């Protein structure tokens, strides 16, 4: 019998986008999206309501200034279904949407455009074509016509199709999820490239940075990247991407980062970047160290959250909140390893690391919110509490970043102790990577559940750690770090003196005096009846000049227990308060070696890995 051949169904064409920086002074991108085979029932389009890595509904669609649809040169009716969703009327042929996006958010989360540069995340500019997210997506990034943009280039980790590296033209992503995971920077930026275990890494620096020491930045980032690649793949030293891009916007005052699968978007103060005009030191200064810690944090996310994910993030639902109680692991543990990797990369020494860690411990102990909210609840409530903080936040919530990092430390020390140094938290991260992360973008990966996380901890430790999970993760107990550190020759001391008089409140500037930004529960200001946003104008009859240091200067002439009169404006009403000064309650934590000159084994990787 003769075999009959079946005709292969033709592949559907990719979703095609164009994006043009149309009006630099007006901060407008022109965007089109063309769908070759729209839904016969009427094609639905939607813009994400949030961006992965920043857990807050941001409603990016509010920046769409105008939008229209056309097919075959004829206008098509476009009906808005909700705040970020549209449906086009039925059409027989290809359908194109034309829309303008206002881009004036100088952050790592959205889009920004002016005469100096352009930046966008796909979640801010690319409407999702409902039902066709799995198709290849092409985007033509076009050069602006403004003469101010004559020397502009393009930086992105997205794969080039018709474009040349760093050039305008066509780029391609395998699907919509990948498209929005490759931010784009365009402008007259400074560029440098280094290789980490054979993989090219670009440093893209936008903004004026006189005498930038790019050579030092390259060397330090190379060391950090190689340490992390080797951490997750100790045998092969194989990175999970073919290329990586550090996109940095340098400004007068700023700090932040957002991770992506093969890049990160960063914003920093230019003063934090290394300068060739300054003498080189063995270790980075405070500002540069802060920037390197940020780079280390976002790079570690390449594995932890971009590929090892909570089950609820696989896949993301970008139109609504995605709740998970596991951010303490994905953000907190990343925060634990970001500074630890600086040690393992040889950027800083043990003493500097202990100073950074001491600051984190003190910060966690500072607020009473740590006794009211667990890190599991903090993770779950990130959408409504952590990302929407107010003046009462220190009294009500705990950060899953900072306490999560200390929980990582506590588990690390616990596992090392229970296995006599044979295992550590490193083994937990490796197990998560091998089982849930390594093949995530190869079609075989899936997200990890809470139960699976806990089971891996038990497996590595060789014993049940349920008590630790109940007390540290799902409970609100302070972590017994001093006790956990003791077997490793590290001494943790709380050096709170209690002698310095304090209002126990956050203090900021105000034209009239000193504004209380936060009033800590149980402190002198709270007990006297002062509230956040009150503006102190006089202490014991002496004028308060509008800066925090002036308050300290006035209070230093008093003793703990002294009573004094404070005059303050609440709104437009002048009020008087009687304050009894308390000793400063800010934790003064120090970490040091119990035996001078001896290095701790708690920072090292177990030899079994």
XYZ file of C-alpha atoms in Angstrom:
609
model
C 0.000 0.000 0.000
C 1.367 3.351 -1.006
C 1.963 5.789 1.845
C 0.271 9.136 1.545
C 2.206 12.133 2.626
C 0.559 14.766 4.813
C 1.197 18.393 4.132
C 3.017 20.071 6.977
C 0.994 22.863 8.482
C 2.833 26.125 7.821
C 4.313 27.788 10.854
C 2.521 30.891 11.981
C 4.607 34.041 11.458
C 6.178 35.664 14.466
C 4.555 38.503 16.340
C 6.173 41.667 14.962
C 6.847 44.832 16.966
C 8.457 48.118 16.078
C 9.496 50.673 18.673
C 10.639 54.176 17.781
C 11.845 56.899 20.167
C 9.470 59.415 18.583
C 9.676 62.514 20.781
C 12.711 62.732 23.066
C 11.638 65.997 24.704
C 8.075 64.704 25.076
C 9.276 61.291 26.338
C 7.200 59.305 23.847
C 7.854 55.920 22.245
C 5.845 54.964 19.151
C 5.068 51.237 19.192
C 3.321 48.943 16.735
C 2.479 45.275 16.999
C 1.399 43.266 13.974
C -0.402 39.939 14.262
C -0.455 37.882 11.060
C -3.279 35.584 12.163
C -5.436 37.356 14.748
C -8.050 35.493 16.759
C -11.111 35.112 14.474
C -13.326 35.957 17.446
C -11.524 39.251 17.981
C -7.902 39.564 19.091
C -7.253 40.507 22.717
C -4.189 42.535 23.746
C -2.997 43.271 27.274
C -0.117 45.118 28.903
C 1.323 43.574 32.100
C 0.225 45.144 35.372
C 3.559 44.411 37.081
C 7.118 43.409 36.281
C 8.716 40.218 37.658
C 11.130 40.971 40.476
C 9.181 43.995 41.705
C 6.113 42.765 43.528
C 3.643 45.610 43.201
C 0.812 46.308 40.772
C 2.092 49.262 38.737
C -0.544 49.481 35.986
C 1.859 50.263 33.157
C -1.066 50.700 30.745
C -1.753 54.106 32.319
C 1.217 55.367 30.261
C -0.399 54.487 26.913
C -1.329 57.916 25.588
C -3.332 56.838 22.551
C -3.978 53.611 20.703
C -5.664 52.518 17.484
C -5.990 49.381 15.359
C -5.989 48.899 11.589
C -6.098 46.078 9.082
C -5.509 46.416 5.349
C -5.369 50.180 5.662
C -8.786 50.340 7.340
C -9.440 51.343 10.954
C -10.572 48.530 13.237
C -12.774 49.060 16.269
C -10.823 48.626 19.488
C -12.797 48.051 22.687
C -11.217 48.486 26.124
C -12.146 45.604 28.424
C -10.394 46.747 31.601
C -7.573 49.072 32.664
C -4.918 47.161 30.695
C -6.819 45.018 28.146
C -8.261 45.714 24.684
C -10.144 43.622 22.111
C -9.992 44.361 18.390
C -13.006 43.638 16.220
C -12.901 40.582 13.933
C -10.728 40.942 10.841
C -9.822 38.545 8.047
C -6.202 39.533 7.546
C -3.214 40.788 9.510
C -3.974 43.214 12.338
C -1.748 46.060 13.522
C -1.998 48.140 16.671
C -0.392 51.592 16.814
C 0.128 53.212 20.193
C 2.231 55.783 22.048
C 3.865 55.162 25.417
C 4.822 57.968 27.755
C 8.243 57.116 29.222
C 9.343 59.325 32.105
C 10.020 56.871 34.946
C 13.726 56.958 35.790
C 13.836 53.592 37.505
C 14.829 50.023 36.689
C 11.175 48.955 36.483
C 9.593 50.868 33.616
C 10.654 53.130 30.705
C 12.484 56.436 30.359
C 13.244 58.597 27.327
C 14.847 61.999 26.849
C 17.653 63.648 24.892
C 20.314 61.754 26.879
C 19.147 58.149 26.496
C 16.262 55.730 26.143
C 15.470 52.734 28.328
C 12.566 50.327 28.459
C 11.421 47.062 29.932
C 9.160 45.065 27.637
C 6.453 44.989 30.313
C 6.039 48.760 29.846
C 5.899 48.915 26.058
C 4.960 45.580 24.448
C 1.292 44.612 24.496
C 0.825 40.873 24.903
C -1.071 39.126 22.097
C -3.433 36.854 24.011
C -3.266 33.216 22.925
C -0.095 33.714 20.868
C 2.459 34.216 23.645
C 4.350 31.033 22.713
C 5.184 32.230 19.183
C 8.526 33.851 18.336
C 8.471 37.619 18.878
C 10.494 40.016 16.736
C 11.108 43.647 17.543
C 12.553 46.302 15.263
C 14.263 48.920 17.446
C 14.491 52.009 15.256
C 16.880 54.916 15.518
C 15.335 58.213 16.666
C 15.313 61.005 14.108
C 16.317 63.655 16.639
C 19.839 65.048 15.966
C 20.518 64.729 19.706
C 20.563 60.945 19.228
C 23.119 60.897 16.409
C 25.693 58.757 18.261
C 23.277 56.421 20.002
C 23.790 52.658 20.219
C 21.636 49.814 21.545
C 22.438 47.493 24.442
C 20.357 44.404 25.191
C 20.855 40.704 25.818
C 18.146 39.904 23.276
C 19.382 37.934 20.272
C 20.085 39.921 17.119
C 18.171 38.993 13.969
C 18.812 41.721 11.414
C 20.605 44.031 13.810
C 24.326 44.055 14.497
C 25.616 43.882 18.066
C 24.942 47.261 19.783
C 23.059 48.447 16.701
C 19.531 49.479 15.838
C 17.555 46.904 13.867
C 15.647 43.673 14.394
C 15.949 41.430 17.459
C 14.168 38.180 18.254
C 12.863 36.333 21.315
C 11.550 32.784 21.492
C 8.278 33.870 23.120
C 6.626 36.741 24.962
C 8.117 35.709 28.313
C 11.610 36.032 26.871
C 10.770 39.268 25.044
C 9.885 41.088 28.264
C 12.910 39.631 30.077
C 15.427 41.582 27.966
C 15.427 45.294 28.834
C 16.893 47.695 26.291
C 19.199 50.679 26.814
C 19.911 53.089 23.979
C 22.144 56.119 24.015
C 25.732 57.304 23.867
C 26.842 54.996 26.679
C 30.267 53.822 27.779
C 30.865 50.163 27.003
C 33.320 47.526 28.191
C 33.364 43.732 27.876
C 35.010 40.974 29.882
C 34.714 37.207 29.876
C 33.737 35.151 32.922
C 34.506 31.471 32.409
C 34.379 32.095 28.667
C 31.050 33.940 28.590
C 31.082 37.583 27.394
C 29.749 40.103 29.897
C 29.054 43.705 28.881
C 29.182 46.714 31.185
C 26.978 49.496 29.802
C 27.326 52.797 31.658
C 24.852 55.615 30.987
C 25.169 59.019 32.612
C 28.099 61.312 33.230
C 30.806 59.630 35.307
C 34.064 61.593 35.185
C 37.217 59.461 35.362
C 35.335 56.173 35.641
C 37.796 53.410 36.520
C 36.334 50.898 34.088
C 39.367 48.612 34.353
C 38.810 48.107 38.082
C 35.081 47.626 37.563
C 35.757 44.987 34.908
C 38.216 43.128 37.134
C 35.929 43.156 40.174
C 32.810 42.113 38.277
C 34.740 39.357 36.529
C 35.813 37.956 39.910
C 32.253 38.096 41.247
C 30.717 36.505 38.157
C 33.264 33.703 38.024
C 32.742 32.953 41.721
C 28.999 32.636 41.189
C 29.233 30.563 38.019
C 31.585 28.181 39.825
C 29.234 28.150 42.822
C 26.345 26.687 40.837
C 28.424 24.615 38.402
C 31.574 23.612 40.331
C 32.514 20.910 37.820
C 31.771 22.489 34.437
C 31.949 26.247 35.282
C 29.151 26.621 32.729
C 26.991 29.761 32.890
C 23.264 29.438 32.127
C 23.375 32.165 29.440
C 25.439 32.819 26.314
C 25.989 36.489 27.146
C 25.229 38.865 30.011
C 24.729 42.647 30.199
C 25.095 44.946 33.226
C 23.054 48.060 32.312
C 23.842 50.880 34.723
C 22.342 54.354 34.926
C 24.562 56.660 36.989
C 22.780 59.589 38.639
C 23.439 62.052 41.447
C 21.593 59.994 44.043
C 20.014 56.633 43.363
C 20.164 52.918 44.116
C 18.325 49.908 42.769
C 18.455 46.880 40.548
C 16.169 44.467 38.743
C 17.198 41.026 37.595
C 16.600 39.430 34.196
C 17.563 36.061 32.732
C 20.671 37.387 30.915
C 21.021 40.963 32.130
C 20.302 43.364 34.932
C 19.144 46.974 35.011
C 20.900 49.033 37.698
C 20.748 52.597 38.952
C 23.417 54.020 41.227
C 24.964 57.223 42.527
C 27.922 58.182 40.369
C 29.887 58.815 43.564
C 29.656 55.067 44.261
C 31.581 54.173 41.104
C 35.392 53.834 41.151
C 37.446 56.776 39.873
C 40.878 56.817 38.296
C 41.466 60.137 40.106
C 41.363 58.459 43.519
C 44.184 56.368 44.945
C 43.479 52.661 44.666
C 42.865 50.809 47.899
C 43.060 47.108 48.646
C 39.320 46.976 49.335
C 36.446 49.021 47.850
C 35.259 52.099 49.703
C 31.786 52.173 51.220
C 30.014 53.507 48.121
C 31.764 51.239 45.628
C 31.215 48.277 47.931
C 27.502 49.072 47.964
C 27.466 49.047 44.156
C 29.387 45.767 43.913
C 27.004 44.217 46.432
C 24.094 45.315 44.231
C 25.729 43.787 41.143
C 26.419 40.574 43.065
C 22.802 40.433 44.251
C 21.262 40.860 40.816
C 23.716 38.456 39.199
C 22.920 35.749 41.770
C 19.282 36.097 40.714
C 20.327 34.685 37.321
C 20.016 31.338 39.080
C 17.873 32.065 42.142
C 14.446 33.331 40.946
C 15.059 33.586 37.204
C 15.500 29.827 36.861
C 14.864 28.416 40.339
C 11.352 29.777 40.864
C 8.406 29.438 43.223
C 5.756 27.227 41.653
C 3.346 30.170 41.429
C 5.830 32.004 39.153
C 5.941 29.205 36.604
C 4.432 30.748 34.608
C 3.786 34.291 35.807
C 0.317 35.790 35.647
C 1.257 39.373 34.804
C -2.245 40.792 35.058
C -2.687 40.257 38.791
C -0.780 39.562 42.017
C 1.111 36.245 42.248
C 1.250 35.376 45.946
C 4.026 33.246 47.417
C 5.350 32.806 50.974
C 8.834 32.011 49.591
C 10.385 35.411 48.862
C 12.505 35.002 52.017
C 14.349 32.291 50.063
C 14.487 33.954 46.670
C 15.272 37.483 47.836
C 16.545 36.807 51.349
C 19.001 34.063 50.430
C 20.157 36.115 47.456
C 20.839 38.917 49.955
C 22.795 36.463 52.110
C 24.985 35.349 49.237
C 25.527 38.759 47.604
C 28.076 39.936 50.212
C 29.354 36.413 50.876
C 30.285 36.159 47.204
C 32.393 39.309 47.570
C 34.451 37.417 50.140
C 34.743 34.280 48.040
C 35.674 36.387 45.007
C 38.484 38.001 46.984
C 36.959 41.499 46.776
C 36.682 41.988 50.542
C 38.122 40.293 53.600
C 36.469 38.649 56.556
C 36.584 41.754 58.760
C 34.762 43.902 56.194
C 32.211 41.157 55.665
C 31.496 40.970 59.394
C 30.935 44.749 59.453
C 28.364 44.447 56.660
C 26.683 41.543 58.413
C 26.647 43.392 61.746
C 24.808 46.261 60.092
C 22.172 43.864 58.739
C 21.679 42.232 62.153
C 21.283 45.637 63.793
C 18.813 46.761 61.145
C 16.626 43.697 61.658
C 16.602 44.131 65.438
C 15.756 47.832 65.116
C 12.029 47.575 64.399
C 9.326 45.955 66.523
C 7.625 44.732 63.338
C 9.965 41.722 63.403
C 7.995 40.433 66.416
C 4.650 40.747 64.623
C 5.213 39.457 61.083
C 7.012 36.329 59.922
C 9.131 36.310 56.780
C 6.637 33.884 55.218
C 3.855 36.404 55.802
C 6.122 39.258 54.712
C 6.708 37.403 51.452
C 3.009 36.798 50.898
C 2.100 40.394 51.751
C 4.853 41.981 49.654
C 2.226 43.331 47.242
C 0.342 45.298 49.880
C 2.883 45.922 52.654
C 6.568 45.674 51.774
C 6.193 47.535 48.466
C 3.753 50.032 49.986
C 5.606 51.055 53.106
C 4.602 54.030 55.215
C 5.747 55.755 58.381
C 4.527 52.876 60.570
C 6.241 50.086 58.631
C 9.136 49.538 61.118
C 6.507 48.914 63.804
C 4.410 46.570 61.682
C 6.449 44.540 59.179
C 9.760 42.763 58.653
C 11.805 42.744 55.466
C 12.072 39.352 53.785
C 15.316 40.680 52.297
C 17.176 41.452 55.518
C 15.716 38.914 57.919
C 15.616 36.424 55.040
C 19.367 36.884 54.622
C 19.895 36.208 58.347
C 17.690 33.113 58.102
C 20.004 31.979 55.302
C 22.942 32.495 57.671
C 21.148 30.651 60.487
C 20.362 27.663 58.262
C 23.910 27.687 56.890
C 25.413 27.506 60.392
C 22.850 24.912 61.483
C 23.534 22.573 58.561
C 27.302 22.927 58.989
C 26.991 22.077 62.677
C 24.673 19.104 62.164
C 26.891 17.605 59.437
C 30.233 18.406 61.102
C 31.100 20.763 58.272
C 30.407 18.261 55.479
C 27.357 20.151 54.191
C 26.117 23.738 54.133
C 23.486 26.004 52.633
C 25.539 25.777 49.431
C 24.322 22.180 49.075
C 20.710 23.305 49.422
C 21.145 25.864 46.655
C 22.856 23.291 44.427
C 20.033 20.795 44.947
C 17.467 23.466 44.052
C 19.479 24.373 40.973
C 19.968 20.793 39.752
C 16.330 19.751 40.283
C 14.401 22.900 39.437
C 16.610 25.508 37.776
C 19.154 24.072 35.367
C 16.601 22.918 32.799
C 13.920 25.531 33.434
C 14.224 27.241 30.037
C 14.797 23.936 28.251
C 11.187 22.873 28.629
C 11.821 20.497 31.501
C 11.825 22.919 34.434
C 9.089 23.758 36.878
C 8.675 25.849 39.993
C 9.399 24.580 43.491
C 6.757 24.274 46.215
C 7.071 25.099 49.917
C 6.996 21.423 50.851
C 9.751 20.602 48.351
C 11.935 23.415 49.710
C 11.623 22.133 53.251
C 12.271 18.539 52.151
C 15.561 19.560 50.482
C 16.724 21.276 53.681
C 15.969 18.110 55.658
C 17.753 15.968 53.082
C 20.921 18.068 53.122
C 20.985 18.405 56.915
C 20.302 14.694 57.396
C 17.599 15.509 59.948
C 14.240 17.248 60.260
C 14.468 21.034 60.455
C 10.755 21.582 61.054
C 11.378 23.382 64.351
C 13.639 25.901 62.638
C 11.077 26.496 59.878
C 8.297 26.999 62.424
C 10.307 29.406 64.575
C 12.400 31.262 62.003
C 10.341 31.222 58.801
C 6.733 30.908 59.925
C 7.342 32.400 63.377
C 8.636 35.697 64.682
C 11.407 34.681 67.072
C 14.721 36.499 66.978
C 17.385 34.279 65.485
C 19.921 32.764 67.944
C 22.880 33.914 65.846
C 25.339 34.279 68.737
C 24.695 30.672 69.762
C 24.858 29.391 66.180
C 28.120 31.230 65.460
C 29.929 30.142 68.640
C 31.083 26.694 67.367
C 32.726 28.426 64.389
C 34.903 30.766 66.411
C 32.818 33.868 65.741
C 31.670 36.125 68.571
C 28.507 38.217 68.217
C 28.126 41.007 70.774
C 25.280 43.482 71.293
C 27.018 46.692 72.280
C 24.006 48.892 72.965
C 25.211 51.359 75.555
C 21.890 52.942 76.449
C 23.724 56.103 77.489
C 23.082 58.376 74.521
C 19.773 60.260 74.877
C 17.375 59.788 72.005
C 13.840 60.492 70.825
C 13.882 57.047 69.146
C 12.433 58.384 65.907
C 13.448 58.856 62.313
C 14.230 62.511 61.609
C 14.265 64.295 58.261
C 14.569 67.836 56.943
C 11.833 70.425 56.844
C 11.955 74.196 56.167
C 10.495 74.883 59.612
C 12.534 72.436 61.664
C 13.054 68.677 61.925
C 10.330 66.387 60.585
C 9.661 63.053 62.252
C 9.600 60.490 59.446
C 9.005 57.499 61.725
C 8.169 57.140 65.409
C 9.325 53.846 66.843
C 6.974 51.971 69.089
C 7.758 52.366 72.790
C 10.356 55.071 72.256
C 10.567 58.484 73.910
C 8.758 60.284 71.083
C 5.977 57.699 71.015
C 5.470 57.810 74.791
C 5.322 61.617 74.717
C 2.594 61.584 72.054
C 4.632 62.766 69.067
C 3.684 61.312 65.689
C 5.202 60.792 62.288
C 5.051 63.958 60.141
C 5.168 66.236 63.203
C 7.693 69.047 62.644
C 9.763 69.824 65.736
C 10.633 73.520 65.885
C 12.055 73.828 69.434
C 13.562 71.650 72.163
C 13.510 73.139 75.655
C 13.038 76.580 74.189
C 15.908 76.322 71.701
C 15.199 76.489 67.985
C 15.594 73.342 65.923
C 17.237 73.999 62.560
C 15.941 71.815 59.760
C 18.349 68.894 59.823
C 18.710 65.700 61.883
C 22.177 66.544 63.228
C 20.834 69.672 64.950
C 18.474 67.521 67.024
C 21.386 65.309 68.101
C 23.432 68.396 68.954
C 20.699 69.717 71.231
C 20.010 66.359 72.884
C 23.654 65.617 73.625
C 23.553 68.205 76.422
C 21.009 66.098 78.318
C 21.070 62.795 80.143
C 18.905 59.715 79.818
C 15.836 60.273 82.016
C 15.840 64.053 81.673
C 12.479 65.647 80.936
C 12.219 68.423 78.405
C 9.620 70.358 76.480
C 9.233 69.899 72.742
C 7.236 72.244 70.503
C 6.083 70.858 67.172
C 3.644 71.601 64.386
C 1.109 68.905 63.532
C -0.285 70.063 60.239
C -0.814 73.806 60.958
C -1.366 73.488 64.715
C 1.398 74.215 67.221
C 1.544 71.601 69.975
C 3.648 71.083 73.084
C 4.911 67.724 74.356
C 6.736 66.665 77.510
C 9.424 64.150 76.584
C 11.358 61.872 78.927
C 14.568 60.974 77.130
C 15.449 57.313 76.766
C 18.735 55.677 75.981
C 19.359 54.984 72.328
C 17.850 51.611 71.459
C 19.539 51.160 68.085
C 21.299 47.788 68.256
C 25.077 48.065 68.125
C 26.121 44.656 66.849
C 29.715 43.546 66.346
C 30.978 40.299 64.874
C 34.552 39.206 65.354
C 36.797 36.191 65.651
C 36.847 34.712 69.125
C 40.538 33.979 68.533
C 42.395 36.895 66.966
C 44.036 36.131 63.642
C 42.131 32.897 63.108
C 39.766 32.737 60.124
C 36.287 31.315 60.438
C 35.273 28.150 58.632
C 31.719 29.508 58.351
C 32.534 31.449 55.162
C 34.095 28.582 53.265
C 32.503 26.146 50.899
C 32.465 22.557 52.195
C 35.120 20.452 50.503
C 32.480 17.871 49.563
C 31.131 20.154 46.804
